[in-house]
Structures are given as structure tokens and as C-alpha cells.
Amino acid sequence: MDWDKLRIFHAVADAGSLTHAGDTLHLSQSAVSRQIRALEESLNVTLFHRHARGLILTEQGELLFDATTAMVKRLEATAARIRDSEDEVFGELRVTTTTGFGTLWLAPRLPKLFKKFPSLKIDLMLEERVLDLPMREADVAIRMKEPSQADLIRRRLMNIRMRLFATPEYLAENGTPQSMDDFSAHRLICQHAGTAQVAAGALLVAELMSHDIPSTLTVNNYFGVLQGVLNHLGIGVLPDYTTEDFPNLVRVLPETESNEVPVFLAYPEELRHSKRVAAFRDFVTEEIFQFRKAHQS
């Protein structure tokens, strides 16, 4: 198959339109159409159903698009490795982690990374869904469980626990609970046990909810939980690292906490020699070391 025709096919399939693909490729619509026709003739199949509102892939077209998508991702990975053969750390690094960890722990520390590598671009993707690193949905992930894929390099960064916190103002007005029975006079702020989150956190929330707490606010990430706590809405289930940047928070029921949650950094084997990945890995490792040191002293 002709590489150039495959490139044009991929652009058309991605855009769903000959005109939009032509704009991207800097080709006329008729030139794009001719190349697609020639590719269909060489394969002896129809790749697109043509509709007034655009193009829809046929079953055979879907198969080819899957193949060209995989090719594009591998080419992007190769291009990244070629660029990283230079000594300078520059270009884009796509980092994924949970909304809570990304906003509460990672983002406040990024100024140090940018100061050291001013030409680096970080695309920070914060979501509870686990992005597929081997398929290049992201370059590096920080996850709250050990990745299962065999073709990933992983490093255990630290362990965290979910604990109960409130503001001094909230406790002054509502009192400090001495046992779970006292929660009948308090509001619990947490992630719903059924939402995507670390298993240890969900188990702690399920245990707390079993005490028939009358008032709750559930948010689908820890950043939202923290906002509720900081605004004196109630007692929140939060990762222990939040006290680093919010030292005024008071720990409630100190004997109540989740099991340990391991935090892993992972990236694809093919990015082993990437200078961008190495710079980010070393930065996070050093920040974790300083964080642990501060909490041990």
C-alpha cells in the first residue's frame, strides 16, 4: 500500500470530510478525493459511505483506520525518541493522573520543573479513567495502583492514606466528634463509594456511610472534596498529603483511616531513553523524597 495514500486516508477518516482533510493536508478536495479513489481501487473495497453530511467509514474502512491510527502513534513515539536524542529537554510531555493528585500535589510543584526546563511543555490530563500508555494516550502516568501492563516501566513513589479532616472554624461551630456515633451531628464530604477512585478510599467511605450519617456531600474527585472542607461545609475524606499545603486542617478521629494506597509512576518501555520522561521522573522522585523527609522530621 502507498504510504502517502494511507496518510491521506487517515486524515480523511479522522476529519470525516474531504474538505477538512484537504485543509489539514494543504491539498485540494479533488486531489484528496482522487487519492482515496485510487486507494479503494488498489484494495478493491469501498472505504467510505458518502453522505450529504460527510463520510462514514465502512467496515473495511474501520479496519484500515485502526491500522493507520496505530501506525501514527508509533511514528509519534519514534519522532519523540529522535527529538530526545538531543541533549536539551524540550517539547511536549503528556502526563496523566487523578484530578485530586494532579491539582493538590503535582500542580503546585510544577513551577520548579519549568524553572529547570523552560522549553518543556506539559499537557496535564487529569481524570479518574486510566489512560492507555502503550497506545500512547499519554506518555507518563501517576497512578494509585500498580499498572498491570507488562510493557510499562513502573516506579513506586510513595504510599498515602485517606483520612478525615475539617477546618478549625467548622469544628469550633459544630464540635469535634470523638467517635463515629457523634457523626449524627456532622456532614460528611467524600467521594461516593461507587465512583472511580482508589479501592482503599472507597472502602473507607463505605465503612463511614454504614453509620447512617444524616447529611453528606459527595464529589467525584478530591479537589472538590477539599473545596467543601475549606469552606467549612463538613468533615472530609482526603488524602494525607493535603496537609502539606493546607496545614491548618485538623485531623478528625485520628484512628480512622484507609489502608495504604501505593502511588506509582509509569511510562512505556519505548520511552525508556526519552529525556523529557527522565526529566519528569527525576523531578517527581526528588519532590517525593523531599516530601517524605519533611513528614519524617
C-alpha atoms as a printed R data frame, in Angstrom:
    type eleno elety resid chain resno       x      y      z
1   ATOM     1    CA   MET     A     1   0.000  0.000  0.000
2   ATOM     2    CA   ASP     A     2   1.148  3.514 -0.832
3   ATOM     3    CA   TRP     A     3   2.248  5.350  2.351
4   ATOM     4    CA   ASP     A     4   1.115  8.707  1.001
5   ATOM     5    CA   LYS     A     5  -2.370  7.410  0.198
6   ATOM     6    CA   LEU     A     6  -2.585  5.869  3.694
7   ATOM     7    CA   ARG     A     7  -1.643  9.224  5.217
8   ATOM     8    CA   ILE     A     8  -4.388 10.951  3.225
9   ATOM     9    CA   PHE     A     9  -6.892  8.207  4.100
10  ATOM    10    CA   HIS     A    10  -6.097  8.621  7.804
11  ATOM    11    CA   ALA     A    11  -6.642 12.379  7.634
12  ATOM    12    CA   VAL     A    12  -9.997 11.930  5.855
13  ATOM    13    CA   ALA     A    13 -11.171  9.235  8.288
14  ATOM    14    CA   ASP     A    14 -10.106 11.396 11.234
15  ATOM    15    CA   ALA     A    15 -11.839 14.520  9.886
16  ATOM    16    CA   GLY     A    16 -14.896 12.764  8.394
17  ATOM    17    CA   SER     A    17 -14.725 15.154  5.469
18  ATOM    18    CA   LEU     A    18 -12.708 15.550  2.273
19  ATOM    19    CA   THR     A    19 -12.715 19.346  2.643
20  ATOM    20    CA   HIS     A    20 -11.458 19.366  6.249
21  ATOM    21    CA   ALA     A    21  -8.819 16.757  5.440
22  ATOM    22    CA   GLY     A    22  -7.718 18.826  2.451
23  ATOM    23    CA   ASP     A    23  -7.320 21.894  4.689
24  ATOM    24    CA   THR     A    24  -5.172 19.877  7.105
25  ATOM    25    CA   LEU     A    25  -3.062 18.369  4.333
26  ATOM    26    CA   HIS     A    26  -2.915 21.576  2.232
27  ATOM    27    CA   LEU     A    27  -4.440 19.725 -0.731
28  ATOM    28    CA   SER     A    28  -7.496 20.469 -2.833
29  ATOM    29    CA   GLN     A    29 -10.667 18.475 -2.211
30  ATOM    30    CA   SER     A    30 -10.398 16.939 -5.687
31  ATOM    31    CA   ALA     A    31  -6.799 15.822 -5.061
32  ATOM    32    CA   VAL     A    32  -7.817 14.174 -1.783
33  ATOM    33    CA   SER     A    33 -10.796 12.519 -3.474
34  ATOM    34    CA   ARG     A    34  -8.573 11.132 -6.273
35  ATOM    35    CA   GLN     A    35  -6.156  9.605 -3.769
36  ATOM    36    CA   ILE     A    36  -8.971  7.960 -1.791
37  ATOM    37    CA   ARG     A    37 -10.482  6.558 -5.025
38  ATOM    38    CA   ALA     A    38  -7.091  5.203 -6.066
39  ATOM    39    CA   LEU     A    39  -6.608  3.550 -2.659
40  ATOM    40    CA   GLU     A    40 -10.071  1.962 -2.832
41  ATOM    41    CA   GLU     A    41  -9.323  0.663 -6.331
42  ATOM    42    CA   SER     A    42  -5.953 -0.795 -5.280
43  ATOM    43    CA   LEU     A    43  -7.615 -2.616 -2.355
44  ATOM    44    CA   ASN     A    44 -10.773 -3.395 -4.349
45  ATOM    45    CA   VAL     A    45 -13.002 -2.258 -1.453
46  ATOM    46    CA   THR     A    46 -15.162  0.736 -0.537
47  ATOM    47    CA   LEU     A    47 -13.646  2.565  2.441
48  ATOM    48    CA   PHE     A    48 -16.288  5.272  2.966
49  ATOM    49    CA   HIS     A    49 -20.057  5.611  2.753
50  ATOM    50    CA   ARG     A    50 -20.662  9.037  1.266
51  ATOM    51    CA   HIS     A    51 -23.458 11.103  2.868
52  ATOM    52    CA   ALA     A    52 -24.594 14.688  2.457
53  ATOM    53    CA   ARG     A    53 -23.251 15.495  5.943
54  ATOM    54    CA   GLY     A    54 -19.868 13.846  5.456
55  ATOM    55    CA   LEU     A    55 -18.154 10.489  5.219
56  ATOM    56    CA   ILE     A    56 -18.693  7.394  7.338
57  ATOM    57    CA   LEU     A    57 -16.212  4.521  7.396
58  ATOM    58    CA   THR     A    58 -17.292  1.150  6.063
59  ATOM    59    CA   GLU     A    59 -16.361 -1.987  7.996
60  ATOM    60    CA   GLN     A    60 -13.260 -2.354  5.820
61  ATOM    61    CA   GLY     A    61 -12.523  1.349  6.335
62  ATOM    62    CA   GLU     A    62 -12.710  0.889 10.135
63  ATOM    63    CA   LEU     A    63 -10.144 -1.922  9.913
64  ATOM    64    CA   LEU     A    64  -7.775  0.229  7.891
65  ATOM    65    CA   PHE     A    65  -8.296  3.233 10.191
66  ATOM    66    CA   ASP     A    66  -7.392  1.085 13.228
67  ATOM    67    CA   ALA     A    67  -4.166  0.144 11.457
68  ATOM    68    CA   THR     A    68  -3.259  3.714 10.409
69  ATOM    69    CA   THR     A    69  -4.054  5.009 13.921
70  ATOM    70    CA   ALA     A    70  -1.626  2.501 15.428
71  ATOM    71    CA   MET     A    71   0.951  3.497 12.789
72  ATOM    72    CA   VAL     A    72   0.550  7.212 13.546
73  ATOM    73    CA   LYS     A    73   1.006  6.605 17.279
74  ATOM    74    CA   ARG     A    74   4.146  4.553 16.713
75  ATOM    75    CA   LEU     A    75   5.521  7.222 14.384
76  ATOM    76    CA   GLU     A    76   4.810  9.906 17.017
77  ATOM    77    CA   ALA     A    77   6.634  7.817 19.613
78  ATOM    78    CA   THR     A    78   9.587  7.381 17.260
79  ATOM    79    CA   ALA     A    79   9.651 11.098 16.457
80  ATOM    80    CA   ALA     A    80   9.686 11.833 20.208
81  ATOM    81    CA   ARG     A    81  12.653  9.499 20.685
82  ATOM    82    CA   ILE     A    82  14.508 11.108 17.763
83  ATOM    83    CA   ARG     A    83  13.904 14.584 19.188
84  ATOM    84    CA   ASP     A    84  15.050 13.377 22.588
85  ATOM    85    CA   SER     A    85  18.390 12.318 21.138
86  ATOM    86    CA   GLU     A    86  19.406 15.955 21.609
87  ATOM    87    CA   ASP     A    87  20.804 16.999 24.981
88  ATOM    88    CA   GLU     A    88  18.227 19.716 25.613
89  ATOM    89    CA   VAL     A    89  14.959 18.793 27.340
90  ATOM    90    CA   PHE     A    90  12.184 20.360 25.266
91  ATOM    91    CA   GLY     A    91   8.879 19.588 23.577
92  ATOM    92    CA   GLU     A    92   5.599 18.236 24.890
93  ATOM    93    CA   LEU     A    93   5.161 15.642 27.623
94  ATOM    94    CA   ARG     A    94   1.655 14.293 28.216
95  ATOM    95    CA   VAL     A    95   1.170 13.431 31.879
96  ATOM    96    CA   THR     A    96  -1.953 11.809 33.290
97  ATOM    97    CA   THR     A    97  -3.021 11.356 36.890
98  ATOM    98    CA   THR     A    98  -6.140 11.675 39.020
99  ATOM    99    CA   THR     A    99  -7.796 15.078 39.454
100 ATOM   100    CA   GLY     A   100  -7.035 15.068 43.176
101 ATOM   101    CA   PHE     A   101  -3.343 14.200 42.964
102 ATOM   102    CA   GLY     A   102  -2.820 16.401 39.914
103 ATOM   103    CA   THR     A   103  -4.378 19.521 41.422
104 ATOM   104    CA   LEU     A   104  -3.426 19.099 45.080
105 ATOM   105    CA   TRP     A   105   0.080 17.602 44.912
106 ATOM   106    CA   LEU     A   106   1.571 17.791 41.415
107 ATOM   107    CA   ALA     A   107   0.460 21.174 40.009
108 ATOM   108    CA   PRO     A   108   1.747 23.247 42.982
109 ATOM   109    CA   ARG     A   109   5.215 21.721 42.423
110 ATOM   110    CA   LEU     A   110   5.436 22.218 38.654
111 ATOM   111    CA   PRO     A   111   6.986 25.740 38.829
112 ATOM   112    CA   LYS     A   112  10.254 24.074 39.930
113 ATOM   113    CA   LEU     A   113  10.185 21.793 36.875
114 ATOM   114    CA   PHE     A   114   9.506 24.660 34.448
115 ATOM   115    CA   LYS     A   115  12.225 26.763 36.059
116 ATOM   116    CA   LYS     A   116  14.742 23.981 35.411
117 ATOM   117    CA   PHE     A   117  13.447 23.154 31.898
118 ATOM   118    CA   PRO     A   118  11.859 26.327 30.452
119 ATOM   119    CA   SER     A   119  11.432 24.775 26.976
120 ATOM   120    CA   LEU     A   120   9.355 21.858 28.283
121 ATOM   121    CA   LYS     A   121   5.626 21.725 27.521
122 ATOM   122    CA   ILE     A   122   3.424 19.728 29.902
123 ATOM   123    CA   ASP     A   123  -0.016 18.531 28.822
124 ATOM   124    CA   LEU     A   124  -1.573 17.565 32.167
125 ATOM   125    CA   MET     A   125  -4.573 15.249 31.734
126 ATOM   126    CA   LEU     A   126  -6.487 14.915 34.986
127 ATOM   127    CA   GLU     A   127  -9.136 12.208 35.087
128 ATOM   128    CA   GLU     A   128 -10.063  9.156 37.077
129 ATOM   129    CA   ARG     A   129 -10.083  6.982 33.930
130 ATOM   130    CA   VAL     A   130  -6.824  5.072 33.449
131 ATOM   131    CA   LEU     A   131  -5.371  6.170 30.111
132 ATOM   132    CA   ASP     A   132  -3.684  3.564 27.927
133 ATOM   133    CA   LEU     A   133   0.064  4.277 27.902
134 ATOM   134    CA   PRO     A   134   1.113  1.573 25.390
135 ATOM   135    CA   MET     A   135  -1.448  3.049 22.962
136 ATOM   136    CA   ARG     A   136   0.107  6.494 23.614
137 ATOM   137    CA   GLU     A   137  -2.959  8.155 25.144
138 ATOM   138    CA   ALA     A   138  -0.339  9.684 27.460
139 ATOM   139    CA   ASP     A   139   3.445  9.494 27.921
140 ATOM   140    CA   VAL     A   140   3.660  9.234 31.704
141 ATOM   141    CA   ALA     A   141   1.101  8.273 34.339
142 ATOM   142    CA   ILE     A   142   0.989  8.653 38.102
143 ATOM   143    CA   ARG     A   143  -1.481  6.053 39.334
144 ATOM   144    CA   MET     A   144  -2.870  4.977 42.687
145 ATOM   145    CA   LYS     A   145  -2.314  1.288 41.948
146 ATOM   146    CA   GLU     A   146   0.378 -0.751 40.242
147 ATOM   147    CA   PRO     A   147  -0.135 -0.811 36.458
148 ATOM   148    CA   SER     A   148  -0.958 -4.273 35.123
149 ATOM   149    CA   GLN     A   149   0.538 -3.975 31.604
150 ATOM   150    CA   ALA     A   150   3.807 -5.846 31.184
151 ATOM   151    CA   ASP     A   151   5.346 -3.387 28.699
152 ATOM   152    CA   LEU     A   152   5.450 -0.489 31.168
153 ATOM   153    CA   ILE     A   153   8.338  0.704 33.294
154 ATOM   154    CA   ARG     A   154   6.985  1.471 36.742
155 ATOM   155    CA   ARG     A   155   8.393  3.012 39.918
156 ATOM   156    CA   ARG     A   156   6.728  3.040 43.331
157 ATOM   157    CA   LEU     A   157   6.818  6.631 44.574
158 ATOM   158    CA   MET     A   158   5.160  6.550 47.989
159 ATOM   159    CA   ASN     A   159   2.176  5.320 49.983
160 ATOM   160    CA   ILE     A   160  -0.728  7.513 51.007
161 ATOM   161    CA   ARG     A   161  -3.782  7.058 53.225
162 ATOM   162    CA   MET     A   162  -7.248  8.626 53.210
163 ATOM   163    CA   ARG     A   163  -8.062 10.398 56.467
164 ATOM   164    CA   LEU     A   164 -10.716 12.684 57.956
165 ATOM   165    CA   PHE     A   165 -10.093 16.444 58.041
166 ATOM   166    CA   ALA     A   166 -12.020 19.610 58.913
167 ATOM   167    CA   THR     A   167 -11.252 23.295 59.411
168 ATOM   168    CA   PRO     A   168 -10.817 24.748 62.918
169 ATOM   169    CA   GLU     A   169 -13.748 27.079 62.135
170 ATOM   170    CA   TYR     A   170 -16.084 24.183 61.339
171 ATOM   171    CA   LEU     A   171 -15.091 22.291 64.488
172 ATOM   172    CA   ALA     A   172 -15.410 25.412 66.670
173 ATOM   173    CA   GLU     A   173 -19.001 25.845 65.491
174 ATOM   174    CA   ASN     A   174 -20.063 22.204 65.361
175 ATOM   175    CA   GLY     A   175 -17.844 20.449 67.874
176 ATOM   176    CA   THR     A   176 -15.211 17.739 67.316
177 ATOM   177    CA   PRO     A   177 -16.578 14.187 67.061
178 ATOM   178    CA   GLN     A   178 -14.963 11.744 69.474
179 ATOM   179    CA   SER     A   179 -16.451  8.622 67.856
180 ATOM   180    CA   MET     A   180 -18.405  7.642 64.755
181 ATOM   181    CA   ASP     A   181 -21.630  7.892 66.781
182 ATOM   182    CA   ASP     A   182 -21.034 11.657 67.017
183 ATOM   183    CA   PHE     A   183 -21.306 11.951 63.194
184 ATOM   184    CA   SER     A   184 -25.072 12.282 63.537
185 ATOM   185    CA   ALA     A   185 -24.374 15.987 64.183
186 ATOM   186    CA   HIS     A   186 -21.951 16.426 61.272
187 ATOM   187    CA   ARG     A   187 -21.837 16.460 57.487
188 ATOM   188    CA   LEU     A   188 -19.505 14.052 55.683
189 ATOM   189    CA   ILE     A   189 -17.818 15.233 52.462
190 ATOM   190    CA   CYS     A   190 -16.347 12.470 50.321
191 ATOM   191    CA   GLN     A   191 -16.315 10.704 47.001
192 ATOM   192    CA   HIS     A   192 -19.283  8.396 46.550
193 ATOM   193    CA   ALA     A   193 -18.196  4.815 47.228
194 ATOM   194    CA   GLY     A   194 -19.389  3.817 43.734
195 ATOM   195    CA   THR     A   195 -17.372  6.398 41.774
196 ATOM   196    CA   ALA     A   196 -13.992  5.736 40.151
197 ATOM   197    CA   GLN     A   197 -11.396  6.102 42.894
198 ATOM   198    CA   VAL     A   198  -8.787  4.092 44.751
199 ATOM   199    CA   ALA     A   199 -10.225  0.957 46.327
200 ATOM   200    CA   ALA     A   200  -8.937  1.804 49.818
201 ATOM   201    CA   GLY     A   201 -10.733  5.164 49.709
202 ATOM   202    CA   ALA     A   202 -13.974  3.559 48.541
203 ATOM   203    CA   LEU     A   203 -13.779  1.003 51.366
204 ATOM   204    CA   LEU     A   204 -13.284  3.738 53.972
205 ATOM   205    CA   VAL     A   205 -16.232  5.728 52.582
206 ATOM   206    CA   ALA     A   206 -18.436  2.604 52.567
207 ATOM   207    CA   GLU     A   207 -17.483  1.956 56.197
208 ATOM   208    CA   LEU     A   208 -18.269  5.562 57.180
209 ATOM   209    CA   MET     A   209 -21.596  5.534 55.319
210 ATOM   210    CA   SER     A   210 -22.639  2.381 57.214
211 ATOM   211    CA   HIS     A   211 -23.056  4.554 60.315
212 ATOM   212    CA   ASP     A   212 -26.171  6.223 58.877
213 ATOM   213    CA   ILE     A   213 -24.709  9.731 58.574
214 ATOM   214    CA   PRO     A   214 -27.672 12.113 58.048
215 ATOM   215    CA   SER     A   215 -26.010 14.756 55.817
216 ATOM   216    CA   THR     A   216 -23.456 14.217 53.068
217 ATOM   217    CA   LEU     A   217 -21.850 15.997 50.148
218 ATOM   218    CA   THR     A   218 -20.319 13.669 47.570
219 ATOM   219    CA   VAL     A   219 -17.959 14.975 44.888
220 ATOM   220    CA   ASN     A   220 -16.327 12.907 42.142
221 ATOM   221    CA   ASN     A   221 -12.757 13.997 42.956
222 ATOM   222    CA   TYR     A   222 -10.684 15.019 45.968
223 ATOM   223    CA   PHE     A   223 -10.172 18.581 44.733
224 ATOM   224    CA   GLY     A   224 -13.924 19.125 45.064
225 ATOM   225    CA   VAL     A   225 -13.942 17.429 48.478
226 ATOM   226    CA   LEU     A   226 -11.181 19.795 49.627
227 ATOM   227    CA   GLN     A   227 -13.140 22.851 48.450
228 ATOM   228    CA   GLY     A   228 -16.099 21.728 50.548
229 ATOM   229    CA   VAL     A   229 -13.880 21.236 53.601
230 ATOM   230    CA   LEU     A   230 -12.089 24.591 53.167
231 ATOM   231    CA   ASN     A   231 -15.480 26.304 53.007
232 ATOM   232    CA   HIS     A   232 -16.434 24.780 56.377
233 ATOM   233    CA   LEU     A   233 -19.175 22.539 54.980
234 ATOM   234    CA   GLY     A   234 -18.219 19.482 56.999
235 ATOM   235    CA   ILE     A   235 -15.641 16.772 57.650
236 ATOM   236    CA   GLY     A   236 -13.924 15.478 54.528
237 ATOM   237    CA   VAL     A   237 -12.232 12.246 53.472
238 ATOM   238    CA   LEU     A   238  -8.952 13.422 51.929
239 ATOM   239    CA   PRO     A   239  -5.518 12.020 51.084
240 ATOM   240    CA   ASP     A   240  -2.996 12.633 53.862
241 ATOM   241    CA   TYR     A   241  -0.751 14.708 51.553
242 ATOM   242    CA   THR     A   242  -3.293 17.568 51.520
243 ATOM   243    CA   THR     A   243  -1.997 18.731 54.916
244 ATOM   244    CA   GLU     A   244   1.268 19.707 53.199
245 ATOM   245    CA   ASP     A   245  -0.263 22.759 51.505
246 ATOM   246    CA   PHE     A   246  -3.180 23.184 53.944
247 ATOM   247    CA   PRO     A   247  -1.506 22.842 57.368
248 ATOM   248    CA   ASN     A   248  -4.455 24.450 59.190
249 ATOM   249    CA   LEU     A   249  -6.688 21.452 58.517
250 ATOM   250    CA   VAL     A   250  -7.412 19.450 61.668
251 ATOM   251    CA   ARG     A   251  -7.368 15.673 61.600
252 ATOM   252    CA   VAL     A   252 -10.612 14.226 62.967
253 ATOM   253    CA   LEU     A   253 -10.891 10.760 64.584
254 ATOM   254    CA   PRO     A   254  -7.147 10.028 64.186
255 ATOM   255    CA   GLU     A   255  -7.701  6.275 64.482
256 ATOM   256    CA   THR     A   256  -9.919  6.306 61.388
257 ATOM   257    CA   GLU     A   257  -8.028  5.970 58.107
258 ATOM   258    CA   SER     A   258  -7.872  3.866 54.951
259 ATOM   259    CA   ASN     A   259  -5.364  1.158 54.177
260 ATOM   260    CA   GLU     A   260  -2.187  2.281 52.444
261 ATOM   261    CA   VAL     A   261  -2.552  3.313 48.797
262 ATOM   262    CA   PRO     A   262   0.595  2.849 46.660
263 ATOM   263    CA   VAL     A   263   1.443  5.630 44.202
264 ATOM   264    CA   PHE     A   264   3.245  4.501 41.019
265 ATOM   265    CA   LEU     A   265   4.879  6.406 38.189
266 ATOM   266    CA   ALA     A   266   4.728  4.517 34.883
267 ATOM   267    CA   TYR     A   267   5.711  5.037 31.245
268 ATOM   268    CA   PRO     A   268   6.033  2.830 28.128
269 ATOM   269    CA   GLU     A   269   9.164  0.784 27.587
270 ATOM   270    CA   GLU     A   270   9.725  2.577 24.266
271 ATOM   271    CA   LEU     A   271  10.193  5.897 26.135
272 ATOM   272    CA   ARG     A   272  12.955  4.445 28.343
273 ATOM   273    CA   HIS     A   273  15.549  6.760 26.751
274 ATOM   274    CA   SER     A   274  13.314  9.842 26.482
275 ATOM   275    CA   LYS     A   275  14.996 12.866 28.063
276 ATOM   276    CA   ARG     A   276  11.614 14.502 28.715
277 ATOM   277    CA   VAL     A   277  10.394 11.431 30.589
278 ATOM   278    CA   ALA     A   278  13.676 11.181 32.516
279 ATOM   279    CA   ALA     A   279  13.491 14.859 33.499
280 ATOM   280    CA   PHE     A   280   9.915 14.477 34.761
281 ATOM   281    CA   ARG     A   281  10.656 11.156 36.521
282 ATOM   282    CA   ASP     A   282  13.689 12.603 38.317
283 ATOM   283    CA   PHE     A   283  11.770 15.748 39.279
284 ATOM   284    CA   VAL     A   284   8.856 13.788 40.783
285 ATOM   285    CA   THR     A   285  11.219 11.385 42.560
286 ATOM   286    CA   GLU     A   286  13.112 14.293 44.144
287 ATOM   287    CA   GLU     A   287   9.877 16.015 45.184
288 ATOM   288    CA   ILE     A   288   8.637 12.784 46.782
289 ATOM   289    CA   PHE     A   289  11.969 12.445 48.626
290 ATOM   290    CA   GLN     A   290  11.681 15.997 50.000
291 ATOM   291    CA   PHE     A   291   8.021 15.403 50.875
292 ATOM   292    CA   ARG     A   292   8.844 12.230 52.832
293 ATOM   293    CA   LYS     A   293  11.786 13.911 54.548
294 ATOM   294    CA   ALA     A   294   9.573 16.784 55.712
295 ATOM   295    CA   HIS     A   295   6.979 14.392 57.073
296 ATOM   296    CA   GLN     A   296   9.504 12.202 58.888
297 ATOM   297    CA   SER     A   297  11.198 15.091 60.651
